[in-house]
Amino acid sequence: MRHPRLASIVALAGIAVVAGACAKPAPAPAKQPAPQQPAGRAGSPLAGLAGQHVVVLPVHYLRADTLGWSSSIERPRETLVALDSAIERSLDERGFRTDWTFPPALARSAKRNAGYIPDPYSLAAERLRSGVTMADNALKEPLASQVRGIITVTDARYVLFPVELRFEPATGGARPVLHVALLDARASRLVWAGDVRGAVRPGFSDVALESVALALADLIAAP
């Protein structure tokens, strides 16, 4: 199945693009009829995902911070799963449920195909974390094989990977920051990586998770 090329990668206000972690897109193919999907946000590095089949992986890491927000979370895994759900809801509201595959479905596929499809919650993603310098855009093993295995039960080529959640200080409190990577699973390459920032809150709450999930959805399609 042919997939349209991703839109050109640009830096947006509020998104810190990881230096050297963006693959240069090839020239756009001949113009074809636009798919009947929500329009992508003009200029967004993720706008080209609108209209494609995409796998969304679960958030893997919660980074420690000096504010004490992360240490105040008693059940980190449950919090990350709640963020996964918030991301799914936000993208569902933009019309992506039909063509996109989310963590619960990936987990069911992994359970049915144990030994063939890796657990989507336990990928070797340390090199994709915020602040880690990659020598090139190629995915290393075992992550390269893991993401290829995950897409075998889908029509997707691209994998949206919200790798890590952290909190940073801001006037009036702090804001959630989600470090996100876009992977070309078939080519085993990192296409884009950057930080998506949610709303400033006086303290941690589910509202903080919802705000960063909405910010991510905003990069893909207008509300």
CSV table of C-alpha atoms in Angstrom, one decimal:
chain,number,residue,atom,x,y,z
A,1,MET,CA,0.0,0.0,0.0
A,2,ARG,CA,1.4,3.4,-1.0
A,3,HIS,CA,1.7,6.1,1.6
A,4,PRO,CA,2.1,9.8,0.8
A,5,ARG,CA,5.3,11.3,1.9
A,6,LEU,CA,5.5,13.2,5.1
A,7,ALA,CA,5.3,17.0,5.1
A,8,SER,CA,8.6,18.9,5.3
A,9,ILE,CA,9.9,19.1,8.9
A,10,VAL,CA,9.9,22.5,10.4
A,11,ALA,CA,10.4,23.8,14.0
A,12,LEU,CA,7.3,25.2,15.5
A,13,ALA,CA,7.0,27.6,18.5
A,14,GLY,CA,6.7,25.5,21.6
A,15,ILE,CA,8.4,22.5,20.1
A,16,ALA,CA,12.1,21.8,20.7
A,17,VAL,CA,13.4,19.7,17.8
A,18,VAL,CA,16.2,17.4,18.8
A,19,ALA,CA,19.4,18.5,16.9
A,20,GLY,CA,20.5,16.2,14.2
A,21,ALA,CA,17.5,13.8,14.7
A,22,CYS,CA,15.5,14.7,11.6
A,23,ALA,CA,15.7,12.9,8.4
A,24,LYS,CA,15.6,15.0,5.2
A,25,PRO,CA,12.3,14.2,3.4
A,26,ALA,CA,12.5,13.2,-0.3
A,27,PRO,CA,10.8,15.3,-2.9
A,28,ALA,CA,7.0,15.0,-2.8
A,29,PRO,CA,5.4,12.5,-5.3
A,30,ALA,CA,3.0,13.4,-8.0
A,31,LYS,CA,-0.2,15.0,-6.6
A,32,GLN,CA,-3.0,12.6,-5.9
A,33,PRO,CA,-6.6,13.0,-4.6
A,34,ALA,CA,-6.6,14.1,-1.0
A,35,PRO,CA,-7.9,11.5,1.5
A,36,GLN,CA,-11.1,12.2,3.4
A,37,GLN,CA,-9.4,12.9,6.7
A,38,PRO,CA,-9.1,15.9,9.0
A,39,ALA,CA,-6.7,18.5,7.6
A,40,GLY,CA,-3.2,18.6,9.1
A,41,ARG,CA,-2.0,21.6,10.9
A,42,ALA,CA,-0.1,23.7,8.4
A,43,GLY,CA,3.6,23.8,9.1
A,44,SER,CA,3.5,21.1,11.7
A,45,PRO,CA,6.2,18.4,11.6
A,46,LEU,CA,3.5,15.8,12.1
A,47,ALA,CA,0.8,17.1,9.8
A,48,GLY,CA,1.7,14.6,7.1
A,49,LEU,CA,0.3,11.8,9.3
A,50,ALA,CA,-3.3,12.9,8.7
A,51,GLY,CA,-4.8,10.4,6.2
A,52,GLN,CA,-2.2,7.6,6.9
A,53,HIS,CA,-2.3,4.4,8.8
A,54,VAL,CA,-0.2,4.9,12.0
A,55,VAL,CA,0.7,2.9,15.0
A,56,VAL,CA,0.8,4.8,18.3
A,57,LEU,CA,3.0,3.3,21.0
A,58,PRO,CA,2.5,3.7,24.7
A,59,VAL,CA,4.5,6.3,26.7
A,60,HIS,CA,7.5,4.4,28.1
A,61,TYR,CA,9.3,6.6,30.6
A,62,LEU,CA,8.7,9.2,33.4
A,63,ARG,CA,11.7,11.4,34.0
A,64,ALA,CA,12.7,12.5,37.4
A,65,ASP,CA,12.5,16.3,38.0
A,66,THR,CA,13.7,18.8,40.7
A,67,LEU,CA,10.1,20.0,41.2
A,68,GLY,CA,9.0,16.9,42.9
A,69,TRP,CA,6.1,16.3,40.5
A,70,SER,CA,7.3,12.9,39.2
A,71,SER,CA,8.3,11.7,42.7
A,72,SER,CA,4.8,12.6,43.9
A,73,ILE,CA,3.2,10.1,41.5
A,74,GLU,CA,2.6,7.0,43.5
A,75,ARG,CA,1.8,4.7,40.5
A,76,PRO,CA,4.0,5.8,37.6
A,77,ARG,CA,2.9,3.0,35.2
A,78,GLU,CA,-0.8,3.8,35.8
A,79,THR,CA,-0.1,7.5,35.2
A,80,LEU,CA,1.6,6.7,31.9
A,81,VAL,CA,-1.3,4.4,30.9
A,82,ALA,CA,-3.7,7.3,31.7
A,83,LEU,CA,-1.7,9.5,29.4
A,84,ASP,CA,-1.9,6.8,26.7
A,85,SER,CA,-5.7,6.9,27.1
A,86,ALA,CA,-5.7,10.7,26.9
A,87,ILE,CA,-3.7,10.6,23.7
A,88,GLU,CA,-6.1,8.1,22.2
A,89,ARG,CA,-9.1,10.2,23.1
A,90,SER,CA,-7.6,13.3,21.7
A,91,LEU,CA,-6.7,11.7,18.4
A,92,ASP,CA,-10.1,10.0,18.3
A,93,GLU,CA,-11.7,13.4,18.5
A,94,ARG,CA,-9.8,14.3,15.3
A,95,GLY,CA,-11.1,11.3,13.4
A,96,PHE,CA,-8.2,8.9,13.6
A,97,ARG,CA,-9.6,5.9,15.3
A,98,THR,CA,-10.4,3.9,12.1
A,99,ASP,CA,-6.9,4.0,10.6
A,100,TRP,CA,-4.7,4.3,13.6
A,101,THR,CA,-3.7,1.5,16.0
A,102,PHE,CA,-3.4,2.4,19.7
A,103,PRO,CA,-1.6,0.7,22.7
A,104,PRO,CA,-4.6,-1.5,23.9
A,105,ALA,CA,-5.0,-3.1,20.5
A,106,LEU,CA,-1.2,-3.6,20.2
A,107,ALA,CA,-1.1,-5.3,23.6
A,108,ARG,CA,-3.9,-7.7,22.5
A,109,SER,CA,-2.0,-8.6,19.3
A,110,ALA,CA,1.2,-9.2,21.3
A,111,LYS,CA,-0.7,-11.5,23.7
A,112,ARG,CA,-2.2,-13.5,20.9
A,113,ASN,CA,1.1,-13.7,19.1
A,114,ALA,CA,3.5,-14.2,22.0
A,115,GLY,CA,7.0,-14.8,20.7
A,116,TYR,CA,6.4,-13.1,17.4
A,117,ILE,CA,5.2,-9.6,18.3
A,118,PRO,CA,7.0,-7.8,21.1
A,119,ASP,CA,5.3,-6.4,24.2
A,120,PRO,CA,4.6,-2.7,23.1
A,121,TYR,CA,5.1,-1.6,26.8
A,122,SER,CA,8.7,-3.0,27.0
A,123,LEU,CA,10.6,-1.7,24.0
A,124,ALA,CA,14.3,-0.9,24.0
A,125,ALA,CA,13.8,2.8,23.6
A,126,GLU,CA,16.5,4.3,25.8
A,127,ARG,CA,18.3,5.9,22.8
A,128,LEU,CA,15.1,7.8,21.9
A,129,ARG,CA,14.9,9.5,25.3
A,130,SER,CA,15.2,13.3,25.6
A,131,GLY,CA,18.8,14.5,25.8
A,132,VAL,CA,20.3,11.3,24.2
A,133,THR,CA,22.5,12.1,21.2
A,134,MET,CA,22.1,9.8,18.2
A,135,ALA,CA,25.0,9.5,15.8
A,136,ASP,CA,22.6,9.0,12.9
A,137,ASN,CA,18.9,8.4,12.3
A,138,ALA,CA,19.1,4.7,12.0
A,139,LEU,CA,17.3,2.6,14.7
A,140,LYS,CA,19.6,0.1,16.4
A,141,GLU,CA,18.8,-3.4,17.4
A,142,PRO,CA,16.7,-4.6,19.2
A,143,LEU,CA,14.4,-1.6,18.7
A,144,ALA,CA,14.5,-1.8,14.9
A,145,SER,CA,13.3,-5.4,14.9
A,146,GLN,CA,10.8,-4.7,17.7
A,147,VAL,CA,9.0,-1.9,15.8
A,148,ARG,CA,9.0,-3.9,12.6
A,149,GLY,CA,7.4,-6.8,14.5
A,150,ILE,CA,4.7,-4.5,15.9
A,151,ILE,CA,3.6,-3.1,12.5
A,152,THR,CA,3.2,-6.6,11.0
A,153,VAL,CA,-0.3,-6.8,12.2
A,154,THR,CA,-1.3,-3.4,10.8
A,155,ASP,CA,-1.2,-1.6,7.5
A,156,ALA,CA,1.1,1.1,9.1
A,157,ARG,CA,4.5,2.2,8.1
A,158,TYR,CA,4.9,5.1,10.5
A,159,VAL,CA,5.1,4.7,14.3
A,160,LEU,CA,4.3,7.7,16.6
A,161,PHE,CA,6.2,7.1,19.8
A,162,PRO,CA,5.5,9.3,22.9
A,163,VAL,CA,8.7,8.2,24.5
A,164,GLU,CA,9.0,10.1,27.8
A,165,LEU,CA,7.0,12.4,30.0
A,166,ARG,CA,8.7,15.0,32.2
A,167,PHE,CA,7.7,18.3,33.9
A,168,GLU,CA,9.5,21.6,33.7
A,169,PRO,CA,9.1,24.7,35.8
A,170,ALA,CA,7.1,27.6,34.5
A,171,THR,CA,5.6,30.8,36.0
A,172,GLY,CA,2.6,29.8,38.1
A,173,GLY,CA,3.7,26.1,38.5
A,174,ALA,CA,5.0,23.7,35.9
A,175,ARG,CA,4.0,22.2,32.6
A,176,PRO,CA,4.1,18.6,31.3
A,177,VAL,CA,6.5,18.0,28.4
A,178,LEU,CA,6.1,14.9,26.2
A,179,HIS,CA,9.2,13.8,24.2
A,180,VAL,CA,7.9,12.3,21.0
A,181,ALA,CA,9.6,10.4,18.2
A,182,LEU,CA,8.2,9.6,14.7
A,183,LEU,CA,9.7,6.4,13.3
A,184,ASP,CA,9.7,4.9,9.8
A,185,ALA,CA,9.3,1.3,10.9
A,186,ARG,CA,10.0,-0.3,7.5
A,187,ALA,CA,13.1,1.7,6.9
A,188,SER,CA,14.2,1.4,10.6
A,189,ARG,CA,14.8,5.2,10.8
A,190,LEU,CA,14.0,8.1,13.1
A,191,VAL,CA,12.1,10.7,11.0
A,192,TRP,CA,11.5,13.4,13.6
A,193,ALA,CA,11.9,13.9,17.4
A,194,GLY,CA,10.8,16.8,19.5
A,195,ASP,CA,9.1,18.1,22.7
A,196,VAL,CA,5.4,18.8,23.0
A,197,ARG,CA,4.4,21.1,25.8
A,198,GLY,CA,1.1,21.1,27.7
A,199,ALA,CA,-0.5,23.8,29.8
A,200,VAL,CA,1.0,25.3,33.0
A,201,ARG,CA,-0.6,23.9,36.1
A,202,PRO,CA,-0.1,24.7,39.8
A,203,GLY,CA,0.2,21.0,40.6
A,204,PHE,CA,0.1,17.6,39.0
A,205,SER,CA,-3.4,16.4,38.0
A,206,ASP,CA,-5.1,14.5,35.2
A,207,VAL,CA,-5.7,17.9,33.6
A,208,ALA,CA,-2.0,18.2,33.0
A,209,LEU,CA,-2.0,14.9,31.1
A,210,GLU,CA,-5.0,16.0,29.0
A,211,SER,CA,-3.4,19.2,28.1
A,212,VAL,CA,-0.2,17.6,26.7
A,213,ALA,CA,-2.3,15.0,24.9
A,214,LEU,CA,-4.3,17.7,23.2
A,215,ALA,CA,-1.1,19.6,22.3
A,216,LEU,CA,0.1,16.5,20.5
A,217,ALA,CA,-3.2,16.0,18.6
A,218,ASP,CA,-3.0,19.7,17.6
A,219,LEU,CA,0.2,19.0,15.7
A,220,ILE,CA,-1.4,16.4,13.6
A,221,ALA,CA,-4.9,17.9,12.8
A,222,ALA,CA,-6.8,21.0,13.7
A,223,PRO,CA,-9.4,20.6,16.4
